[in-house]
Amino acid sequence: MQLPKGVEWAAHCLVVLERLTEDHPVANSTLAEVYGLSPTYLNKHLQALTRHGLLISMPGSAGGFTLSRPASEITLADVVEALEGGGPIFRCTEIRCDGLFQPHSTEIRASGSCAIAAAMWTAEQAWRHSLAAVSITDLVQGVDAVSSKNLNEFVENKNVKVGPIL
Amino acid sequence: MQLPKGVEWAAHCLVVLERLTEDHPVANSTLAEVYGLSPTYLNKHLQALTRHGLLISMPGSAGGFTLSRPASEITLADVVEALEGGGPIFRCTEIRCDGLFQPHSTEIRASGSCAIAAAMWTAEQAWRHSLAAVSITDLVQGVDAVSSKNLNEFVENKNVKVGPIL
DNA sequence: GAAGGTGTACTCGGATAGGGCCTGTCCGAGTTATTCGGG
DNA sequence: CCCGAATAACTCGGACAGGCCCTATCCGAGTACACCTTC
């Protein structure tokens, strides 16, 4: 069991978006260039973030993606939920009601939920809770100095090339 | 991302093992019969538990599986680790050192670990910690009355069929 | 009656196919900036 | 010099193959019990 690679990409891109966005959208190709990622595949994940309301996409020549709300209100839990679907990582198939116990399934269900499933879901909640405690703002502050400097230089170069809109 | 179905099977089987075992091993076919599972596929998971030291397997006509240590010392974390391999759910590919940042990768690495990966691993630790707090003994106590009664009757019937060794 | 050897039935254990999701890629619909021509 | 339409290039968006892991199954190696033969 492993988280899709897209989660890592999306999280990093949201951080960069927070740094690069200033009332104008950032193109998928730009984000891909920053991290040396496959543009087409990255696009797939950014679309997922858009579908789940984390990003706003703008078509057209000067289009791109923008954060849909302040970075402080976007957490890693949102990112995981957007790319993972938010479904439980442990799925209970209720085998406690199969086999020997089949004839008494209604009684068993009435006695409460499966203890194993309950424990799994509690642990899962701890995980999601920990993820929800980390916002994009927190991650931006965690970016090291040299990376931040590189990003600034990149923006300036883009500035020269693209024009005064940046 | 979803946990393999084997985790659920293994957890339930450990609970039944704790109930059924009395100094004699319980066969894979018996466990499969209790829950109406595929014997061959269940065997695969029990082998994994054996490889990781949770179970002891005994070959031969009256062979089977036994808990390798007291049920109070086996936790859900152990089960997940045995069937999942214990590797991190989130794998950091260090894309913060790719693309623009490639020339300064050594500097960036020296500045500390990736903030995103750190947050992910913290959350993962919370998950594992929660799982480690639940032992098989806890789960046995959570079994409802009617299921417990069914198991007892099953053991008695087996008793008649199999002989005095049970 | 007891002991030893043999046969059988049961067990675990690893090696072998199939399906679903993540990975990776491509091309099309739509929109904006640009450019060229006319007034 | 200003305005407007056509062009072109860039954007997002969804549809299309490949690979790996979980799912599911089978058959073989090994062991303990039971029985039979022999002493």
GROMACS .gro file of C-alpha atoms (C1' of nucleotides) in nm:
model
  410
    1MET     CA    1   0.000   0.000   0.000
    2GLN     CA    2   0.153   0.328  -0.108
    3LEU     CA    3   0.024   0.677  -0.174
    4PRO     CA    4   0.018   0.766  -0.543
    5LYS     CA    5   0.312   0.970  -0.662
    6GLY     CA    6   0.067   1.242  -0.761
    7VAL     CA    7   0.022   1.338  -0.396
    8GLU     CA    8   0.385   1.443  -0.369
    9TRP     CA    9   0.370   1.634  -0.695
   10ALA     CA   10   0.048   1.811  -0.603
   11ALA     CA   11   0.174   1.916  -0.261
   12HIS     CA   12   0.494   2.063  -0.405
   13CYS     CA   13   0.303   2.239  -0.681
   14LEU     CA   14   0.064   2.399  -0.435
   15VAL     CA   15   0.362   2.537  -0.245
   16VAL     CA   16   0.511   2.679  -0.563
   17LEU     CA   17   0.173   2.818  -0.666
   18GLU     CA   18   0.151   3.006  -0.338
   19ARG     CA   19   0.494   3.154  -0.406
   20LEU     CA   20   0.443   3.235  -0.774
   21THR     CA   21   0.082   3.343  -0.791
   22GLU     CA   22   0.016   3.714  -0.775
   23ASP     CA   23  -0.333   3.765  -0.910
   24HIS     CA   24  -0.243   3.580  -1.228
   25PRO     CA   25  -0.265   3.209  -1.304
   26VAL     CA   26   0.041   2.984  -1.343
   27ALA     CA   27   0.045   2.743  -1.635
   28ASN     CA   28   0.083   2.370  -1.596
   29SER     CA   29   0.388   2.378  -1.820
   30THR     CA   30   0.555   2.629  -1.589
   31LEU     CA   31   0.500   2.412  -1.284
   32ALA     CA   32   0.629   2.109  -1.471
   33GLU     CA   33   0.940   2.302  -1.572
   34VAL     CA   34   1.011   2.406  -1.213
   35TYR     CA   35   1.032   2.047  -1.092
   36GLY     CA   36   1.130   1.878  -1.418
   37LEU     CA   37   0.810   1.673  -1.428
   38SER     CA   38   0.613   1.530  -1.718
   39PRO     CA   39   0.376   1.816  -1.811
   40THR     CA   40   0.099   1.593  -1.939
   41TYR     CA   41   0.098   1.372  -1.634
   42LEU     CA   42   0.118   1.663  -1.394
   43ASN     CA   43  -0.178   1.813  -1.575
   44LYS     CA   44  -0.379   1.506  -1.484
   45HIS     CA   45  -0.323   1.563  -1.114
   46LEU     CA   46  -0.386   1.937  -1.130
   47GLN     CA   47  -0.717   1.857  -1.292
   48ALA     CA   48  -0.803   1.637  -0.996
   49LEU     CA   49  -0.722   1.923  -0.759
   50THR     CA   50  -0.944   2.148  -0.971
   51ARG     CA   51  -1.232   1.902  -0.966
   52HIS     CA   52  -1.215   1.893  -0.587
   53GLY     CA   53  -1.216   2.270  -0.556
   54LEU     CA   54  -0.857   2.328  -0.444
   55LEU     CA   55  -0.755   2.503  -0.764
   56ILE     CA   56  -0.925   2.728  -1.017
   57SER     CA   57  -0.832   2.671  -1.380
   58MET     CA   58  -0.837   2.938  -1.646
   59PRO     CA   59  -0.825   2.847  -2.013
   60GLY     CA   60  -0.674   3.050  -2.291
   61SER     CA   61  -0.338   3.181  -2.387
   62ALA     CA   62  -0.258   3.338  -2.051
   63GLY     CA   63  -0.445   3.076  -1.857
   64GLY     CA   64  -0.329   2.842  -1.585
   65PHE     CA   65  -0.407   2.745  -1.228
   66THR     CA   66  -0.468   2.951  -0.916
   67LEU     CA   67  -0.535   2.858  -0.556
   68SER     CA   68  -0.908   2.869  -0.496
   69ARG     CA   69  -0.868   2.994  -0.137
   70PRO     CA   70  -0.595   3.122   0.096
   71ALA     CA   71  -0.304   2.880   0.131
   72SER     CA   72  -0.362   2.871   0.505
   73GLU     CA   73  -0.697   2.703   0.443
   74ILE     CA   74  -0.558   2.424   0.226
   75THR     CA   75  -0.416   2.128   0.414
   76LEU     CA   76  -0.236   1.808   0.321
   77ALA     CA   77  -0.554   1.623   0.415
   78ASP     CA   78  -0.732   1.812   0.135
   79VAL     CA   79  -0.460   1.713  -0.111
   80VAL     CA   80  -0.475   1.347  -0.017
   81GLU     CA   81  -0.853   1.347  -0.027
   82ALA     CA   82  -0.856   1.511  -0.369
   83LEU     CA   83  -0.616   1.258  -0.522
   84GLU     CA   84  -0.722   0.955  -0.326
   85GLY     CA   85  -1.096   0.997  -0.322
   86GLY     CA   86  -1.135   1.023   0.052
   87GLY     CA   87  -1.254   0.664   0.084
   88PRO     CA   88  -1.139   0.459   0.383
   89ILE     CA   89  -0.802   0.288   0.340
   90PHE     CA   90  -0.934  -0.007   0.539
   91ARG     CA   91  -1.244  -0.163   0.391
   92CYS     CA   92  -1.445  -0.391   0.619
   93THR     CA   93  -1.607  -0.678   0.431
   94GLU     CA   94  -1.788  -0.799   0.742
   95ILE     CA   95  -1.643  -1.147   0.733
   96ARG     CA   96  -1.752  -1.174   1.095
   97CYS     CA   97  -2.098  -1.239   0.949
   98ASP     CA   98  -1.984  -1.512   0.709
   99GLY     CA   99  -1.908  -1.881   0.748
  100LEU     CA  100  -2.017  -2.013   1.086
  101PHE     CA  101  -2.178  -1.685   1.175
  102GLN     CA  102  -2.393  -1.649   0.867
  103PRO     CA  103  -2.717  -1.767   1.034
  104HIS     CA  104  -2.681  -1.504   1.307
  105SER     CA  105  -2.564  -1.213   1.092
  106THR     CA  106  -2.849  -0.984   1.192
  107GLU     CA  107  -2.785  -1.043   1.562
  108ILE     CA  108  -2.414  -0.981   1.522
  109ARG     CA  109  -2.464  -0.660   1.331
  110ALA     CA  110  -2.708  -0.543   1.596
  111SER     CA  111  -2.447  -0.595   1.867
  112GLY     CA  112  -2.237  -0.311   1.728
  113SER     CA  113  -1.973  -0.252   1.465
  114CYS     CA  114  -1.676  -0.482   1.410
  115ALA     CA  115  -1.406  -0.412   1.668
  116ILE     CA  116  -1.129  -0.458   1.415
  117ALA     CA  117  -1.282  -0.216   1.169
  118ALA     CA  118  -1.341   0.034   1.449
  119ALA     CA  119  -0.976   0.022   1.553
  120MET     CA  120  -0.862   0.060   1.192
  121TRP     CA  121  -1.084   0.358   1.137
  122THR     CA  122  -0.969   0.522   1.459
  123ALA     CA  123  -0.610   0.492   1.342
  124GLU     CA  124  -0.706   0.626   1.004
  125GLN     CA  125  -0.869   0.924   1.168
  126ALA     CA  126  -0.547   0.993   1.360
  127TRP     CA  127  -0.363   0.995   1.029
  128ARG     CA  128  -0.608   1.230   0.859
  129HIS     CA  129  -0.615   1.454   1.164
  130SER     CA  130  -0.238   1.486   1.156
  131LEU     CA  131  -0.250   1.570   0.786
  132ALA     CA  132  -0.521   1.830   0.843
  133ALA     CA  133  -0.294   2.010   1.088
  134VAL     CA  134  -0.047   2.103   0.813
  135SER     CA  135  -0.145   2.381   0.572
  136ILE     CA  136   0.026   2.497   0.255
  137THR     CA  137   0.132   2.809   0.445
  138ASP     CA  138   0.320   2.592   0.694
  139LEU     CA  139   0.497   2.418   0.407
  140VAL     CA  140   0.590   2.744   0.236
  141GLN     CA  141   0.763   2.855   0.554
  142GLY     CA  142   0.953   2.529   0.552
  143VAL     CA  143   1.114   2.594   0.214
  144ASP     CA  144   1.488   2.641   0.246
  145ALA     CA  145   1.661   2.965   0.152
  146VAL     CA  146   1.841   2.848  -0.158
  147SER     CA  147   1.528   2.701  -0.315
  148SER     CA  148   1.342   3.020  -0.244
  149LYS     CA  149   1.616   3.220  -0.411
  150ASN     CA  150   1.608   2.994  -0.714
  151LEU     CA  151   1.236   3.041  -0.747
  152ASN     CA  152   1.272   3.417  -0.734
  153GLU     CA  153   1.534   3.413  -1.008
  154PHE     CA  154   1.315   3.187  -1.215
  155VAL     CA  155   1.024   3.428  -1.180
  156GLU     CA  156   1.243   3.720  -1.286
  157ASN     CA  157   1.369   3.539  -1.593
  158LYS     CA  158   1.014   3.448  -1.684
  159ASN     CA  159   0.934   3.811  -1.633
  160VAL     CA  160   1.175   3.918  -1.903
  161LYS     CA  161   1.058   3.652  -2.142
  162VAL     CA  162   0.686   3.665  -2.091
  163GLY     CA  163   0.631   4.033  -2.050
  164PRO     CA  164   0.496   4.289  -1.809
  165ILE     CA  165   0.201   4.082  -1.696
  166LEU     CA  166   0.413   3.885  -1.455
  167MET     CA  167  -0.479   0.350  -0.183
  168GLN     CA  168  -0.633   0.069   0.014
  169LEU     CA  169  -0.507  -0.187   0.261
  170PRO     CA  170  -0.494  -0.541   0.120
  171LYS     CA  171  -0.790  -0.758   0.209
  172GLY     CA  172  -0.546  -0.995   0.377
  173VAL     CA  173  -0.507  -0.754   0.669
  174GLU     CA  174  -0.871  -0.797   0.763
  175TRP     CA  175  -0.851  -1.174   0.727
  176ALA     CA  176  -0.533  -1.198   0.930
  177ALA     CA  177  -0.668  -0.984   1.213
  178HIS     CA  178  -0.985  -1.191   1.243
  179CYS     CA  179  -0.792  -1.515   1.228
  180LEU     CA  180  -0.559  -1.405   1.506
  181VAL     CA  181  -0.861  -1.336   1.723
  182VAL     CA  182  -1.005  -1.679   1.650
  183LEU     CA  183  -0.668  -1.840   1.708
  184GLU     CA  184  -0.653  -1.685   2.053
  185ARG     CA  185  -0.997  -1.830   2.126
  186LEU     CA  186  -0.937  -2.175   1.976
  187THR     CA  187  -0.580  -2.247   2.062
  188GLU     CA  188  -0.519  -2.451   2.375
  189ASP     CA  189  -0.167  -2.587   2.342
  190HIS     CA  190  -0.250  -2.740   2.005
  191PRO     CA  191  -0.223  -2.582   1.660
  192VAL     CA  192  -0.524  -2.486   1.449
  193ALA     CA  193  -0.521  -2.582   1.082
  194ASN     CA  194  -0.556  -2.333   0.803
  195SER     CA  195  -0.857  -2.523   0.672
  196THR     CA  196  -1.032  -2.482   1.007
  197LEU     CA  197  -0.980  -2.106   1.010
  198ALA     CA  198  -1.102  -2.082   0.654
  199GLU     CA  199  -1.412  -2.279   0.745
  200VAL     CA  200  -1.491  -2.049   1.037
  201TYR     CA  201  -1.512  -1.742   0.817
  202GLY     CA  202  -1.602  -1.908   0.486
  203LEU     CA  203  -1.280  -1.794   0.321
  204SER     CA  204  -1.075  -1.942   0.040
  205PRO     CA  205  -0.840  -2.185   0.220
  206THR     CA  206  -0.559  -2.154  -0.031
  207TYR     CA  207  -0.559  -1.777  -0.031
  208LEU     CA  208  -0.588  -1.753   0.346
  209ASN     CA  209  -0.289  -1.986   0.368
  210LYS     CA  210  -0.084  -1.731   0.177
  211HIS     CA  211  -0.153  -1.464   0.438
  212LEU     CA  212  -0.092  -1.695   0.733
  213GLN     CA  213   0.244  -1.777   0.579
  214ALA     CA  214   0.327  -1.407   0.577
  215LEU     CA  215   0.238  -1.386   0.945
  216THR     CA  216   0.461  -1.687   1.007
  217ARG     CA  217   0.752  -1.536   0.817
  218HIS     CA  218   0.728  -1.223   1.031
  219GLY     CA  219   0.725  -1.419   1.353
  220LEU     CA  220   0.363  -1.366   1.460
  221LEU     CA  221   0.264  -1.728   1.411
  222ILE     CA  222   0.437  -2.063   1.449
  223SER     CA  223   0.351  -2.324   1.190
  224MET     CA  224   0.358  -2.697   1.251
  225PRO     CA  225   0.355  -2.943   0.962
  226GLY     CA  226   0.207  -3.287   0.965
  227SER     CA  227  -0.128  -3.446   1.003
  228ALA     CA  228  -0.217  -3.267   1.326
  229GLY     CA  229  -0.031  -2.952   1.230
  230GLY     CA  230  -0.150  -2.596   1.199
  231PHE     CA  231  -0.076  -2.250   1.330
  232THR     CA  232  -0.024  -2.116   1.680
  233LEU     CA  233   0.037  -1.770   1.819
  234SER     CA  234   0.410  -1.725   1.869
  235ARG     CA  235   0.362  -1.508   2.178
  236PRO     CA  236   0.085  -1.394   2.413
  237ALA     CA  237  -0.205  -1.225   2.234
  238SER     CA  238  -0.153  -0.918   2.447
  239GLU     CA  239   0.184  -0.868   2.279
  240ILE     CA  240   0.052  -0.882   1.922
  241THR     CA  241  -0.091  -0.556   1.792
  242LEU     CA  242  -0.266  -0.446   1.475
  243ALA     CA  243   0.052  -0.260   1.386
  244ASP     CA  244   0.233  -0.593   1.378
  245VAL     CA  245  -0.033  -0.739   1.149
  246VAL     CA  246  -0.017  -0.447   0.907
  247GLU     CA  247   0.361  -0.453   0.908
  248ALA     CA  248   0.368  -0.825   0.840
  249LEU     CA  249   0.135  -0.805   0.544
  250GLU     CA  250   0.241  -0.466   0.414
  251GLY     CA  251   0.613  -0.487   0.460
  252GLY     CA  252   0.646  -0.195   0.699
  253GLY     CA  253   0.766   0.042   0.428
  254PRO     CA  254   0.653   0.405   0.433
  255ILE     CA  255   0.313   0.479   0.277
  256PHE     CA  256   0.447   0.806   0.143
  257ARG     CA  257   0.761   0.776  -0.063
  258CYS     CA  258   0.959   1.095  -0.113
  259THR     CA  259   1.126   1.112  -0.454
  260GLU     CA  260   1.301   1.438  -0.366
  261ILE     CA  261   1.161   1.632  -0.657
  262ARG     CA  262   1.263   1.944  -0.465
  263CYS     CA  263   1.611   1.865  -0.597
  264ASP     CA  264   1.503   1.830  -0.961
  265GLY     CA  265   1.430   2.076  -1.236
  266LEU     CA  266   1.535   2.427  -1.145
  267PHE     CA  267   1.692   2.310  -0.823
  268GLN     CA  268   1.912   2.040  -0.971
  269PRO     CA  269   2.234   2.249  -0.963
  270HIS     CA  270   2.191   2.315  -0.592
  271SER     CA  271   2.074   1.972  -0.483
  272THR     CA  272   2.355   1.922  -0.234
  273GLU     CA  273   2.286   2.254  -0.066
  274ILE     CA  274   1.915   2.185  -0.047
  275ARG     CA  275   1.965   1.842   0.105
  276ALA     CA  276   2.203   1.990   0.358
  277SER     CA  277   1.937   2.239   0.470
  278GLY     CA  278   1.727   1.957   0.614
  279SER     CA  279   1.466   1.708   0.503
  280CYS     CA  280   1.176   1.793   0.280
  281ALA     CA  281   0.899   1.959   0.482
  282ILE     CA  282   0.627   1.776   0.292
  283ALA     CA  283   0.783   1.437   0.348
  284ALA     CA  284   0.834   1.518   0.715
  285ALA     CA  285   0.467   1.606   0.759
  286MET     CA  286   0.361   1.291   0.578
  287TRP     CA  287   0.582   1.072   0.793
  288THR     CA  288   0.458   1.238   1.111
  289ALA     CA  289   0.102   1.156   1.010
  290GLU     CA  290   0.203   0.805   0.925
  291GLN     CA  291   0.360   0.765   1.265
  292ALA     CA  292   0.035   0.877   1.427
  293TRP     CA  293  -0.142   0.605   1.231
  294ARG     CA  294   0.101   0.333   1.328
  295HIS     CA  295   0.101   0.449   1.687
  296SER     CA  296  -0.276   0.419   1.702
  297LEU     CA  297  -0.258   0.070   1.554
  298ALA     CA  298   0.010  -0.033   1.802
  299ALA     CA  299  -0.225   0.058   2.088
  300VAL     CA  300  -0.468  -0.222   1.997
  301SER     CA  301  -0.368  -0.577   2.082
  302ILE     CA  302  -0.535  -0.904   1.989
  303THR     CA  303  -0.646  -0.934   2.350
  304ASP     CA  304  -0.837  -0.607   2.316
  305LEU     CA  305  -1.006  -0.738   2.005
  306VAL     CA  306  -1.098  -1.070   2.168
  307GLN     CA  307  -1.279  -0.878   2.440
  308GLY     CA  308  -1.468  -0.689   2.173
  309VAL     CA  309  -1.622  -1.004   2.025
  310ASP     CA  310  -1.997  -1.009   2.074
  311ALA     CA  311  -2.172  -1.275   2.279
  312VAL     CA  312  -2.346  -1.461   1.999
  313SER     CA  313  -2.029  -1.498   1.793
  314SER     CA  314  -1.846  -1.625   2.098
  315LYS     CA  315  -2.120  -1.882   2.159
  316ASN     CA  316  -2.103  -1.994   1.796
  317LEU     CA  317  -1.731  -2.045   1.823
  318ASN     CA  318  -1.771  -2.255   2.135
  319GLU     CA  319  -2.027  -2.477   1.969
  320PHE     CA  320  -1.801  -2.512   1.668
  321VAL     CA  321  -1.513  -2.619   1.888
  322GLU     CA  322  -1.731  -2.879   2.062
  323ASN     CA  323  -1.848  -3.025   1.733
  324LYS     CA  324  -1.491  -3.042   1.612
  325ASN     CA  325  -1.413  -3.209   1.938
  326VAL     CA  326  -1.649  -3.493   1.862
  327LYS     CA  327  -1.529  -3.529   1.508
  328VAL     CA  328  -1.157  -3.493   1.553
  329GLY     CA  329  -1.103  -3.677   1.875
  330PRO     CA  330  -0.963  -3.629   2.225
  331ILE     CA  331  -0.667  -3.419   2.121
  332LEU     CA  332  -0.883  -3.109   2.103
  333DG     C1'  333   0.043  -5.884   2.351
  334DA     C1'  334   0.404  -5.574   2.197
  335DA     C1'  335   0.709  -5.370   1.869
  336DG     C1'  336   0.845  -5.223   1.427
  337DG     C1'  337   0.768  -5.104   0.955
  338DT     C1'  338   0.469  -4.934   0.607
  339DG     C1'  339   0.105  -4.673   0.404
  340DT     C1'  340  -0.208  -4.299   0.404
  341DA     C1'  341  -0.405  -3.869   0.485
  342DC     C1'  342  -0.334  -3.444   0.636
  343DT     C1'  343  -0.051  -3.034   0.695
  344DC     C1'  344   0.235  -2.622   0.531
  345DG     C1'  345   0.506  -2.398   0.147
  346DG     C1'  346   0.619  -2.194  -0.279
  347DA     C1'  347   0.536  -2.135  -0.778
  348DT     C1'  348   0.196  -2.001  -1.123
  349DA     C1'  349  -0.215  -1.708  -1.390
  350DG     C1'  350  -0.576  -1.305  -1.391
  351DG     C1'  351  -0.771  -0.823  -1.278
  352DG     C1'  352  -0.761  -0.345  -1.117
  353DC     C1'  353  -0.542   0.073  -1.018
  354DC     C1'  354  -0.154   0.383  -1.072
  355DT     C1'  355   0.160   0.544  -1.426
  356DG     C1'  356   0.243   0.769  -1.850
  357DT     C1'  357   0.104   0.969  -2.308
  358DC     C1'  358  -0.161   1.162  -2.675
  359DC     C1'  359  -0.479   1.458  -2.917
  360DG     C1'  360  -0.898   1.769  -2.929
  361DA     C1'  361  -1.214   2.191  -2.760
  362DG     C1'  362  -1.189   2.643  -2.602
  363DT     C1'  363  -1.001   3.100  -2.500
  364DT     C1'  364  -0.695   3.481  -2.518
  365DA     C1'  365  -0.329   3.768  -2.709
  366DT     C1'  366  -0.150   3.917  -3.129
  367DT     C1'  367  -0.144   4.091  -3.581
  368DC     C1'  368  -0.295   4.278  -3.997
  369DG     C1'  369  -0.604   4.546  -4.267
  370DG     C1'  370  -0.932   4.913  -4.311
  371DG     C1'  371  -1.137   5.353  -4.175
  372DC     C1'  372  -0.378   5.717  -3.538
  373DC     C1'  373  -0.768   5.417  -3.388
  374DC     C1'  374  -1.073   5.029  -3.434
  375DG     C1'  375  -1.216   4.562  -3.553
  376DA     C1'  376  -1.193   4.112  -3.725
  377DA     C1'  377  -0.921   3.713  -3.844
  378DT     C1'  378  -0.538   3.438  -3.724
  379DA     C1'  379  -0.245   3.179  -3.443
  380DA     C1'  380  -0.061   2.998  -3.034
  381DC     C1'  381  -0.130   2.870  -2.600
  382DT     C1'  382  -0.422   2.683  -2.237
  383DC     C1'  383  -0.707   2.309  -2.000
  384DG     C1'  384  -0.975   1.872  -2.049
  385DG     C1'  385  -1.074   1.407  -2.131
  386DA     C1'  386  -0.975   0.966  -2.384
  387DC     C1'  387  -0.624   0.602  -2.472
  388DA     C1'  388  -0.216   0.214  -2.373
  389DG     C1'  389   0.150  -0.011  -2.040
  390DG     C1'  390   0.327  -0.199  -1.580
  391DC     C1'  391   0.307  -0.338  -1.119
  392DC     C1'  392   0.077  -0.516  -0.715
  393DC     C1'  393  -0.315  -0.746  -0.503
  394DT     C1'  394  -0.623  -1.137  -0.587
  395DA     C1'  395  -0.694  -1.608  -0.658
  396DT     C1'  396  -0.554  -2.087  -0.751
  397DC     C1'  397  -0.293  -2.507  -0.803
  398DC     C1'  398   0.032  -2.865  -0.702
  399DG     C1'  399   0.448  -3.050  -0.453
  400DA     C1'  400   0.749  -3.159  -0.007
  401DG     C1'  401   0.720  -3.306   0.451
  402DT     C1'  402   0.528  -3.494   0.878
  403DA     C1'  403   0.236  -3.743   1.216
  404DC     C1'  404  -0.099  -4.074   1.287
  405DA     C1'  405  -0.306  -4.531   1.207
  406DC     C1'  406  -0.289  -4.979   1.062
  407DC     C1'  407  -0.091  -5.416   0.960
  408DT     C1'  408   0.249  -5.758   0.992
  409DT     C1'  409   0.575  -5.998   1.252
  410DC     C1'  410   0.803  -6.168   1.669
   0.00000   0.00000   0.00000
